[in-house]
Amino acid sequence: MSYSSSIFLNNCFPSLSGSGSGSTRLHHSFTNAKFPFIAGRASLNMEAQTVDLSKEVIMEEFNKYFVGTYARAPLVLSGGKGCKLYDIEGREYLDLTAGIAVNALGHGDPDWINAVTQQANVLTHVSNIYYSLPQLELAKRLVASSFSDRVFFSNSGTEANEAAIKFARKFQKFSHPDEKQPPVEFIAFSNCFHGRTMGAVALTSKEQYRSPFEPVMPGVTFLEYGNVQAAKELIQSGKIAAVFVEPIQGEGGIYSATKDFLQALRTACDSAGSLLVFDEVQCGLGRTGHLWAHEAYDIYPDIMTLAKPLAGGLPIGAVLVTERVAAAINYGDHGSTFAGGPLVCNAAVAVLDKISKPGFLASVTKKGQYFRELLVKKLGGNSHVREVRGVGLIIGIDLDVPASPLVEACQQSGLLVLTAGKGNVVRLVPPLTITEQELDHAAEILFNCLPVLDKSAKN
């Protein structure tokens, strides 16, 4: 064990360090410490004593040291391979969360590992004061594979949407130089989710995300997702800087836009001079079977925001824009210390190269159709299942009762899934590399766990 590791254990697990003389505490001399996190419970074997790092102890320490922003599931995960995760007690789980639609290539993809380790040995971070090759390579690939002409990198999806807000406001000022009050307002839609920072949360429809932090950014109007007439009327008012819309809503409950709706937004924005922003943070980068979700509609935005799967688990976001939008942005208008560093960009190049292959995307389409049909067949007859919806490998099971009992039962049975919507939708966003055999296994677990919904309905 290194000296820094022993200090970490002393600080984070003081109960393990004993009391009295220094000889009973953790020090760098304990070189035989082992952490067998997969084969059995986590333990710390030392010369003088053996201390059990149980799940309960670790959870207690988390609750002691962390701000309480997360209602974590009672799992301490220690390893992963492919579409499987392992906890410290040695249990295996089939992962249909993918780190909330992040781990598109699963866990431990060899090409991703090679890209990360290779770049880590060369150059990790230099800031955006300087040029670096991995950043250029990723930008070129994103532009070549999309509608965009230019790219801005951030560290997350909410940061990408913050940048898009600023770009839209700056574009309108740039486009209306003689007007004292250019368009500054925004449209977003019911069930939408655009992030948790102050600008992005102002664009997020769920009131519980906004109300504790009010006043948030003013000037946002929420319309019904899919309401063409209301959107057209408000865009035509001339007050709207940009319209933010998810082609497929993830957090909101796996709702897909119609082509007529997106086309109406595109036409109205073009007529009024408003920008159309597609938030593909969750639904983009191959999850629908298309590289970009909007490709299925043959309708293109002025700005697109990306994040979750782009770097395969490392933090990155991206804002893709047309030349017309980019022309309004000058030095100093926005920036980020960490965004687009060489390490994360090299990882993202590996991810994008693999996902963008036609054969890979075709496999996502095939597996998504197979999984939806299987879920309808196995679950559709249950009285609590109202609908199975989605496209590609972003799928929702809409229930007439809260989904959390089913999610918890699945976890106990070795399957990890998410909730969405108003807590009544089971969200399935597995790694895009998942096999049909693993999808069969997931469907079987979901089916076997359905009876818990009867108990929750009675309560």
Short mmCIF file of C-alpha atoms in Angstrom, two decimals:
data_model
loop_
_atom_site.label_atom_id
_atom_site.label_comp_id
_atom_site.label_asym_id
_atom_site.label_seq_id
_atom_site.Cartn_x
_atom_site.Cartn_y
_atom_site.Cartn_z
CA MET A 1 0.00 0.00 0.00
CA SER A 2 1.34 3.45 -0.83
CA TYR A 3 1.68 6.15 1.80
CA SER A 4 -1.10 8.18 0.15
CA SER A 5 -3.40 5.15 0.21
CA SER A 6 -2.86 4.65 3.91
CA ILE A 7 -3.59 8.31 4.61
CA PHE A 8 -6.80 7.95 2.59
CA LEU A 9 -7.88 4.97 4.67
CA ASN A 10 -7.02 6.72 7.93
CA ASN A 11 -9.01 9.78 6.90
CA CYS A 12 -12.00 8.04 5.33
CA PHE A 13 -12.23 5.07 7.69
CA PRO A 14 -10.98 6.37 11.05
CA SER A 15 -12.76 3.53 12.81
CA LEU A 16 -10.27 1.16 11.17
CA SER A 17 -7.20 2.92 12.47
CA GLY A 18 -7.58 1.97 16.11
CA SER A 19 -6.55 4.15 19.01
CA GLY A 20 -3.49 4.57 21.15
CA SER A 21 0.05 4.37 19.80
CA GLY A 22 0.98 4.84 16.18
CA SER A 23 1.83 1.15 15.88
CA THR A 24 -1.88 0.28 15.75
CA ARG A 25 -2.75 2.85 13.07
CA LEU A 26 -2.59 2.48 9.31
CA HIS A 27 0.80 3.55 7.99
CA HIS A 28 2.77 3.04 4.81
CA SER A 29 4.55 0.10 6.39
CA PHE A 30 1.46 -2.05 5.90
CA THR A 31 2.47 -3.14 2.43
CA ASN A 32 0.44 -6.37 2.46
CA ALA A 33 -2.98 -4.72 2.40
CA LYS A 34 -5.35 -6.29 -0.10
CA PHE A 35 -8.71 -5.29 -1.43
CA PRO A 36 -10.44 -8.33 -3.00
CA PHE A 37 -13.51 -6.36 -4.04
CA ILE A 38 -14.98 -8.93 -6.41
CA ALA A 39 -14.28 -12.25 -4.75
CA GLY A 40 -16.09 -11.78 -1.46
CA ARG A 41 -16.63 -8.81 0.81
CA ALA A 42 -14.15 -5.98 0.77
CA SER A 43 -11.57 -6.47 3.46
CA LEU A 44 -8.35 -4.94 4.67
CA ASN A 45 -5.82 -7.57 5.76
CA MET A 46 -3.03 -6.13 7.87
CA GLU A 47 -0.15 -7.60 9.85
CA ALA A 48 -1.84 -6.98 13.19
CA GLN A 49 -5.55 -7.19 12.40
CA THR A 50 -8.20 -7.88 9.78
CA VAL A 51 -10.98 -5.32 9.37
CA ASP A 52 -14.13 -5.98 7.37
CA LEU A 53 -15.13 -3.15 5.02
CA SER A 54 -18.75 -4.21 4.67
CA LYS A 55 -21.31 -2.54 2.46
CA GLU A 56 -22.94 -1.07 5.54
CA VAL A 57 -19.70 0.49 6.79
CA ILE A 58 -18.94 2.03 3.40
CA MET A 59 -22.48 3.41 3.04
CA GLU A 60 -22.27 4.88 6.54
CA GLU A 61 -19.00 6.61 5.68
CA PHE A 62 -20.52 7.97 2.45
CA ASN A 63 -23.42 9.42 4.41
CA LYS A 64 -20.95 11.03 6.80
CA TYR A 65 -18.73 12.72 4.21
CA PHE A 66 -20.95 13.59 1.24
CA VAL A 67 -23.54 16.31 0.68
CA GLY A 68 -26.87 14.52 0.47
CA THR A 69 -27.71 15.18 -3.17
CA TYR A 70 -28.09 11.55 -4.24
CA ALA A 71 -30.60 8.92 -3.16
CA ARG A 72 -28.14 6.11 -3.88
CA ALA A 73 -29.18 2.50 -4.31
CA PRO A 74 -27.69 0.29 -1.55
CA LEU A 75 -24.96 -1.11 -3.76
CA VAL A 76 -21.21 -0.66 -3.53
CA LEU A 77 -19.90 -1.45 -6.98
CA SER A 78 -16.29 -2.44 -7.44
CA GLY A 79 -15.84 -3.76 -10.98
CA GLY A 80 -17.37 -4.22 -14.39
CA LYS A 81 -16.84 -6.10 -17.62
CA GLY A 82 -18.93 -5.81 -20.74
CA CYS A 83 -22.55 -5.44 -19.64
CA LYS A 84 -21.92 -6.85 -16.16
CA LEU A 85 -21.20 -5.06 -12.89
CA TYR A 86 -19.94 -6.56 -9.63
CA ASP A 87 -20.37 -5.40 -6.05
CA ILE A 88 -17.97 -5.82 -3.17
CA GLU A 89 -19.87 -8.87 -1.96
CA GLY A 90 -19.18 -10.69 -5.21
CA ARG A 91 -22.68 -10.40 -6.71
CA GLU A 92 -23.05 -9.98 -10.47
CA TYR A 93 -25.54 -7.60 -12.07
CA LEU A 94 -26.69 -7.21 -15.65
CA ASP A 95 -26.35 -3.47 -16.26
CA LEU A 96 -29.20 -1.83 -18.19
CA THR A 97 -28.34 1.62 -16.82
CA ALA A 98 -24.94 2.08 -18.52
CA GLY A 99 -24.12 4.81 -16.00
CA ILE A 100 -27.31 6.64 -17.12
CA ALA A 101 -26.78 6.05 -20.84
CA VAL A 102 -23.04 6.82 -20.62
CA ASN A 103 -21.19 3.53 -21.04
CA ALA A 104 -22.24 2.89 -24.62
CA LEU A 105 -19.40 0.39 -25.13
CA GLY A 106 -19.97 -1.29 -21.78
CA HIS A 107 -17.33 -1.66 -19.11
CA GLY A 108 -13.69 -2.25 -19.94
CA ASP A 109 -13.88 -2.01 -23.72
CA PRO A 110 -10.32 -2.81 -24.90
CA ASP A 111 -10.20 -0.12 -27.60
CA TRP A 112 -11.33 2.50 -25.09
CA ILE A 113 -8.80 1.32 -22.51
CA ASN A 114 -6.04 1.47 -25.09
CA ALA A 115 -6.99 5.02 -26.11
CA VAL A 116 -7.04 6.20 -22.49
CA THR A 117 -3.81 4.53 -21.36
CA GLN A 118 -1.94 5.49 -24.52
CA GLN A 119 -2.89 9.15 -24.16
CA ALA A 120 -2.31 9.17 -20.39
CA ASN A 121 1.28 8.16 -21.06
CA VAL A 122 1.75 11.11 -23.42
CA LEU A 123 -0.35 14.14 -22.44
CA THR A 124 -3.43 14.47 -20.22
CA HIS A 125 -4.23 18.17 -19.82
CA VAL A 126 -2.93 21.45 -21.23
CA SER A 127 -6.02 23.76 -21.07
CA ASN A 128 -7.49 25.61 -24.01
CA ILE A 129 -4.70 28.18 -23.99
CA TYR A 130 -2.87 25.80 -26.34
CA TYR A 131 -3.68 23.51 -29.27
CA SER A 132 -3.68 19.73 -28.96
CA LEU A 133 -4.10 17.01 -31.56
CA PRO A 134 -6.73 14.76 -29.90
CA GLN A 135 -9.06 17.75 -29.55
CA LEU A 136 -8.68 18.55 -33.23
CA GLU A 137 -9.24 14.92 -34.25
CA LEU A 138 -12.47 14.71 -32.26
CA ALA A 139 -13.78 18.01 -33.57
CA LYS A 140 -13.06 17.00 -37.18
CA ARG A 141 -14.89 13.71 -36.71
CA LEU A 142 -17.93 15.37 -35.11
CA VAL A 143 -18.19 17.95 -37.87
CA ALA A 144 -17.70 15.35 -40.61
CA SER A 145 -20.45 13.15 -39.19
CA SER A 146 -23.06 15.85 -38.50
CA PHE A 147 -24.81 18.97 -39.76
CA SER A 148 -22.35 21.20 -37.91
CA ASP A 149 -19.46 23.36 -38.98
CA ARG A 150 -17.84 24.03 -35.60
CA VAL A 151 -17.62 22.55 -32.10
CA PHE A 152 -17.31 23.80 -28.55
CA PHE A 153 -16.30 21.33 -25.83
CA SER A 154 -17.53 21.30 -22.24
CA ASN A 155 -17.41 18.79 -19.39
CA SER A 156 -21.03 17.63 -19.17
CA GLY A 157 -24.48 17.81 -20.70
CA THR A 158 -25.70 20.61 -18.48
CA GLU A 159 -22.59 22.64 -19.35
CA ALA A 160 -23.25 22.01 -23.04
CA ASN A 161 -26.76 23.38 -22.61
CA GLU A 162 -25.45 26.37 -20.66
CA ALA A 163 -23.16 27.14 -23.58
CA ALA A 164 -26.05 26.75 -26.02
CA ILE A 165 -28.09 29.26 -24.00
CA LYS A 166 -25.26 31.78 -24.14
CA PHE A 167 -24.60 31.15 -27.82
CA ALA A 168 -28.28 31.68 -28.64
CA ARG A 169 -28.42 34.97 -26.73
CA LYS A 170 -25.18 36.19 -28.33
CA PHE A 171 -26.38 35.16 -31.78
CA GLN A 172 -29.53 37.24 -31.42
CA LYS A 173 -27.58 40.30 -30.28
CA PHE A 174 -25.17 39.79 -33.15
CA SER A 175 -28.06 39.42 -35.61
CA HIS A 176 -29.94 42.49 -34.32
CA PRO A 177 -27.17 45.06 -33.74
CA ASP A 178 -29.50 48.05 -33.96
CA GLU A 179 -32.20 46.74 -31.64
CA LYS A 180 -32.21 47.65 -27.95
CA GLN A 181 -34.10 44.47 -27.12
CA PRO A 182 -33.26 41.53 -29.40
CA PRO A 183 -35.01 38.19 -28.79
CA VAL A 184 -33.83 36.75 -25.44
CA GLU A 185 -36.55 34.29 -24.42
CA PHE A 186 -36.64 30.50 -24.74
CA ILE A 187 -39.13 27.72 -25.35
CA ALA A 188 -38.85 24.31 -23.73
CA PHE A 189 -41.41 21.53 -23.38
CA SER A 190 -43.29 19.41 -20.89
CA ASN A 191 -41.35 16.42 -19.50
CA CYS A 192 -38.07 17.91 -20.70
CA PHE A 193 -34.75 17.71 -18.86
CA HIS A 194 -31.80 19.89 -19.83
CA GLY A 195 -29.65 19.87 -16.71
CA ARG A 196 -29.22 21.17 -13.16
CA THR A 197 -27.09 24.30 -13.46
CA MET A 198 -28.94 27.59 -13.17
CA GLY A 199 -29.55 28.19 -16.85
CA ALA A 200 -30.22 24.57 -17.76
CA VAL A 201 -32.52 24.01 -14.80
CA ALA A 202 -34.55 27.03 -15.91
CA LEU A 203 -35.16 25.09 -19.14
CA THR A 204 -36.15 21.91 -17.25
CA SER A 205 -39.87 21.40 -16.86
CA LYS A 206 -40.03 19.51 -13.54
CA GLU A 207 -40.91 22.11 -10.94
CA GLN A 208 -39.16 20.25 -8.12
CA TYR A 209 -35.85 20.77 -9.91
CA ARG A 210 -36.40 24.54 -10.22
CA SER A 211 -38.42 25.77 -7.26
CA PRO A 212 -35.77 25.34 -4.50
CA PHE A 213 -33.41 27.62 -6.42
CA GLU A 214 -35.69 30.37 -7.66
CA PRO A 215 -35.38 32.91 -9.03
CA VAL A 216 -33.87 31.04 -11.95
CA MET A 217 -33.19 32.51 -15.39
CA PRO A 218 -36.37 34.30 -16.53
CA GLY A 219 -37.90 34.22 -19.97
CA VAL A 220 -38.59 30.48 -20.40
CA THR A 221 -42.01 29.27 -21.52
CA PHE A 222 -42.92 25.59 -21.25
CA LEU A 223 -45.26 24.24 -23.89
CA GLU A 224 -46.81 20.82 -24.30
CA TYR A 225 -44.38 18.46 -26.04
CA GLY A 226 -45.80 18.01 -29.53
CA ASN A 227 -48.14 21.02 -29.50
CA VAL A 228 -47.42 22.45 -32.93
CA GLN A 229 -49.89 25.33 -32.85
CA ALA A 230 -48.79 26.73 -29.49
CA ALA A 231 -45.13 26.55 -30.51
CA LYS A 232 -45.71 28.26 -33.84
CA GLU A 233 -47.68 31.11 -32.27
CA LEU A 234 -45.05 31.83 -29.62
CA ILE A 235 -42.11 31.60 -32.03
CA GLN A 236 -43.85 34.01 -34.38
CA SER A 237 -44.05 36.60 -31.57
CA GLY A 238 -40.45 37.51 -32.36
CA LYS A 239 -39.34 37.22 -28.70
CA ILE A 240 -37.79 33.74 -28.87
CA ALA A 241 -34.00 33.45 -29.04
CA ALA A 242 -34.07 29.65 -29.24
CA VAL A 243 -36.24 26.58 -28.91
CA PHE A 244 -34.76 23.70 -26.90
CA VAL A 245 -36.16 20.26 -27.63
CA GLU A 246 -35.12 16.64 -27.14
CA PRO A 247 -35.95 14.51 -30.22
CA ILE A 248 -36.48 11.71 -27.70
CA GLN A 249 -37.00 12.56 -24.05
CA GLY A 250 -35.06 10.30 -21.70
CA GLU A 251 -35.49 11.59 -18.15
CA GLY A 252 -38.98 12.74 -19.08
CA GLY A 253 -40.24 9.22 -19.74
CA ILE A 254 -39.00 8.05 -23.19
CA TYR A 255 -41.29 10.14 -25.36
CA SER A 256 -40.42 10.52 -29.06
CA ALA A 257 -41.15 13.60 -31.10
CA THR A 258 -43.09 13.30 -34.33
CA LYS A 259 -41.66 14.46 -37.64
CA ASP A 260 -44.52 16.94 -38.04
CA PHE A 261 -43.69 18.52 -34.68
CA LEU A 262 -39.96 18.93 -35.37
CA GLN A 263 -40.63 20.13 -38.91
CA ALA A 264 -43.07 22.75 -37.60
CA LEU A 265 -40.43 23.96 -35.14
CA ARG A 266 -37.82 24.13 -37.90
CA THR A 267 -40.10 26.10 -40.24
CA ALA A 268 -41.26 28.51 -37.54
CA CYS A 269 -37.70 29.16 -36.32
CA ASP A 270 -36.51 29.81 -39.86
CA SER A 271 -39.36 32.28 -40.40
CA ALA A 272 -38.84 34.18 -37.14
CA GLY A 273 -35.05 34.04 -36.91
CA SER A 274 -35.07 31.87 -33.79
CA LEU A 275 -32.54 29.09 -33.31
CA LEU A 276 -33.53 25.44 -33.04
CA VAL A 277 -31.52 23.51 -30.45
CA PHE A 278 -31.63 19.73 -30.27
CA ASP A 279 -30.60 18.32 -26.91
CA GLU A 280 -29.20 14.87 -27.71
CA VAL A 281 -27.28 14.47 -24.47
CA GLN A 282 -29.06 11.16 -23.77
CA CYS A 283 -30.61 10.13 -27.07
CA GLY A 284 -27.67 10.91 -29.38
CA LEU A 285 -24.54 9.00 -30.40
CA GLY A 286 -26.05 5.76 -31.60
CA ARG A 287 -28.62 5.06 -28.90
CA THR A 288 -31.54 5.18 -31.33
CA GLY A 289 -29.78 3.20 -34.06
CA HIS A 290 -28.88 6.44 -35.83
CA LEU A 291 -25.70 8.27 -34.96
CA TRP A 292 -27.85 11.33 -34.18
CA ALA A 293 -31.47 10.87 -33.14
CA HIS A 294 -32.67 13.68 -35.42
CA GLU A 295 -31.40 11.85 -38.50
CA ALA A 296 -34.51 9.67 -38.37
CA TYR A 297 -36.60 12.78 -39.04
CA ASP A 298 -34.37 14.34 -41.72
CA ILE A 299 -34.64 17.64 -39.84
CA TYR A 300 -31.53 19.47 -38.66
CA PRO A 301 -30.93 21.99 -35.87
CA ASP A 302 -28.81 25.11 -35.63
CA ILE A 303 -27.24 23.84 -32.41
CA MET A 304 -26.96 20.35 -30.94
CA THR A 305 -25.77 19.45 -27.45
CA LEU A 306 -24.07 16.13 -26.66
CA ALA A 307 -22.45 14.53 -23.65
CA LYS A 308 -23.22 11.24 -21.93
CA PRO A 309 -21.69 8.47 -24.10
CA LEU A 310 -19.21 10.55 -26.05
CA ALA A 311 -16.08 9.66 -24.04
CA GLY A 312 -17.21 6.27 -22.78
CA GLY A 313 -17.37 7.25 -19.11
CA LEU A 314 -15.00 10.20 -18.95
CA PRO A 315 -16.57 13.66 -18.51
CA ILE A 316 -17.20 15.54 -21.73
CA GLY A 317 -19.89 17.60 -23.38
CA ALA A 318 -20.04 19.16 -26.83
CA VAL A 319 -21.98 21.90 -28.57
CA LEU A 320 -22.20 21.51 -32.33
CA VAL A 321 -23.14 24.65 -34.27
CA THR A 322 -23.51 25.93 -37.80
CA GLU A 323 -21.12 28.53 -39.19
CA ARG A 324 -23.90 31.10 -38.92
CA VAL A 325 -24.08 30.63 -35.16
CA ALA A 326 -20.32 30.37 -34.70
CA ALA A 327 -19.83 33.73 -36.44
CA ALA A 328 -21.49 35.46 -33.49
CA ILE A 329 -19.07 34.06 -30.89
CA ASN A 330 -15.84 35.89 -30.05
CA TYR A 331 -12.80 35.26 -27.86
CA GLY A 332 -13.78 35.27 -24.20
CA ASP A 333 -17.51 34.79 -24.76
CA HIS A 334 -17.29 31.37 -23.14
CA GLY A 335 -14.66 28.92 -21.95
CA SER A 336 -13.67 26.03 -19.72
CA THR A 337 -10.42 25.01 -18.05
CA PHE A 338 -10.83 21.26 -18.37
CA ALA A 339 -13.06 20.91 -21.43
CA GLY A 340 -11.70 18.99 -24.40
CA GLY A 341 -8.47 17.86 -22.80
CA PRO A 342 -6.24 15.45 -24.73
CA LEU A 343 -7.06 12.43 -22.55
CA VAL A 344 -10.83 12.70 -22.74
CA CYS A 345 -10.79 13.61 -26.44
CA ASN A 346 -8.65 10.61 -27.35
CA ALA A 347 -11.12 8.39 -25.49
CA ALA A 348 -13.99 10.07 -27.35
CA VAL A 349 -12.34 9.49 -30.74
CA ALA A 350 -12.21 5.76 -29.94
CA VAL A 351 -15.87 5.74 -28.91
CA LEU A 352 -17.09 7.76 -31.89
CA ASP A 353 -15.09 5.68 -34.37
CA LYS A 354 -16.68 2.48 -33.07
CA ILE A 355 -20.26 3.73 -32.68
CA SER A 356 -20.40 5.50 -36.05
CA LYS A 357 -19.72 2.34 -38.05
CA PRO A 358 -22.85 1.42 -40.08
CA GLY A 359 -22.74 -2.17 -38.89
CA PHE A 360 -22.65 -1.10 -35.25
CA LEU A 361 -25.63 1.23 -35.71
CA ALA A 362 -27.55 -1.47 -37.57
CA SER A 363 -26.98 -3.83 -34.66
CA VAL A 364 -28.45 -1.27 -32.24
CA THR A 365 -31.55 -0.98 -34.42
CA LYS A 366 -31.91 -4.76 -34.60
CA LYS A 367 -31.40 -5.34 -30.89
CA GLY A 368 -33.73 -2.48 -29.99
CA GLN A 369 -36.55 -3.87 -32.10
CA TYR A 370 -35.94 -7.36 -30.73
CA PHE A 371 -36.00 -6.11 -27.12
CA ARG A 372 -39.17 -4.02 -27.52
CA GLU A 373 -41.04 -6.89 -29.14
CA LEU A 374 -39.82 -9.25 -26.43
CA LEU A 375 -40.91 -6.89 -23.67
CA VAL A 376 -44.34 -6.41 -25.23
CA LYS A 377 -44.73 -10.18 -25.48
CA LYS A 378 -43.60 -10.95 -21.94
CA LEU A 379 -44.88 -7.90 -20.04
CA GLY A 380 -47.70 -6.52 -22.16
CA GLY A 381 -50.33 -8.75 -20.58
CA ASN A 382 -49.71 -7.38 -17.11
CA SER A 383 -52.46 -5.06 -15.91
CA HIS A 384 -49.94 -2.49 -14.62
CA VAL A 385 -48.02 -2.17 -17.90
CA ARG A 386 -49.61 0.57 -19.98
CA GLU A 387 -47.07 0.79 -22.78
CA VAL A 388 -43.62 -0.24 -23.93
CA ARG A 389 -42.15 2.56 -26.01
CA GLY A 390 -38.87 3.85 -27.38
CA VAL A 391 -36.51 3.38 -30.29
CA GLY A 392 -33.19 1.61 -30.54
CA LEU A 393 -31.84 0.95 -27.06
CA ILE A 394 -33.64 3.73 -25.23
CA ILE A 395 -36.82 2.05 -24.01
CA GLY A 396 -39.46 2.88 -21.41
CA ILE A 397 -41.98 0.64 -19.67
CA ASP A 398 -44.87 2.89 -18.67
CA LEU A 399 -46.67 1.69 -15.53
CA ASP A 400 -49.89 2.73 -13.78
CA VAL A 401 -48.08 2.54 -10.43
CA PRO A 402 -44.68 3.79 -9.19
CA ALA A 403 -41.78 1.95 -10.82
CA SER A 404 -39.43 1.94 -7.81
CA PRO A 405 -40.66 -1.37 -6.33
CA LEU A 406 -39.99 -3.08 -9.65
CA VAL A 407 -36.57 -1.42 -9.94
CA GLU A 408 -35.66 -2.59 -6.43
CA ALA A 409 -36.92 -6.14 -7.08
CA CYS A 410 -34.88 -6.30 -10.29
CA GLN A 411 -31.80 -5.16 -8.39
CA GLN A 412 -32.30 -7.95 -5.86
CA SER A 413 -32.51 -10.36 -8.80
CA GLY A 414 -29.31 -9.12 -10.44
CA LEU A 415 -30.66 -6.58 -12.95
CA LEU A 416 -29.99 -2.83 -12.80
CA VAL A 417 -32.57 -0.51 -14.39
CA LEU A 418 -33.63 3.13 -13.93
CA THR A 419 -36.80 5.13 -13.42
CA ALA A 420 -37.99 8.06 -15.53
CA GLY A 421 -40.99 10.30 -16.09
CA LYS A 422 -42.97 10.92 -12.91
CA GLY A 423 -41.43 7.86 -11.31
CA ASN A 424 -43.79 5.52 -13.13
CA VAL A 425 -41.55 4.58 -16.07
CA VAL A 426 -38.83 1.92 -16.06
CA ARG A 427 -36.02 3.29 -18.21
CA LEU A 428 -33.81 0.80 -20.08
CA VAL A 429 -30.60 2.24 -21.55
CA PRO A 430 -28.11 -0.65 -21.69
CA PRO A 431 -24.66 -0.55 -23.24
CA LEU A 432 -25.08 -0.59 -27.01
CA THR A 433 -22.87 -3.69 -27.07
CA ILE A 434 -25.40 -5.80 -25.16
CA THR A 435 -26.21 -9.19 -26.69
CA GLU A 436 -29.63 -10.65 -27.47
CA GLN A 437 -28.95 -13.37 -24.90
CA GLU A 438 -28.43 -10.69 -22.25
CA LEU A 439 -31.61 -8.94 -23.37
CA ASP A 440 -33.45 -12.27 -22.99
CA HIS A 441 -32.13 -12.55 -19.46
CA ALA A 442 -33.18 -8.98 -18.64
CA ALA A 443 -36.70 -9.55 -19.94
CA GLU A 444 -37.00 -12.73 -17.89
CA ILE A 445 -35.99 -10.93 -14.69
CA LEU A 446 -38.42 -8.09 -15.40
CA PHE A 447 -41.21 -10.61 -15.97
CA ASN A 448 -40.44 -12.54 -12.80
CA CYS A 449 -40.38 -9.34 -10.74
CA LEU A 450 -43.71 -7.96 -11.98
CA PRO A 451 -45.74 -9.37 -9.03
CA VAL A 452 -44.23 -6.72 -6.73
CA LEU A 453 -46.37 -4.18 -8.58
CA ASP A 454 -49.53 -5.83 -7.25
CA LYS A 455 -48.33 -5.25 -3.70
CA SER A 456 -47.50 -1.60 -4.37
CA ALA A 457 -50.89 -1.06 -6.05
CA LYS A 458 -52.66 -2.30 -2.91
CA ASN A 459 -50.68 0.08 -0.77
#
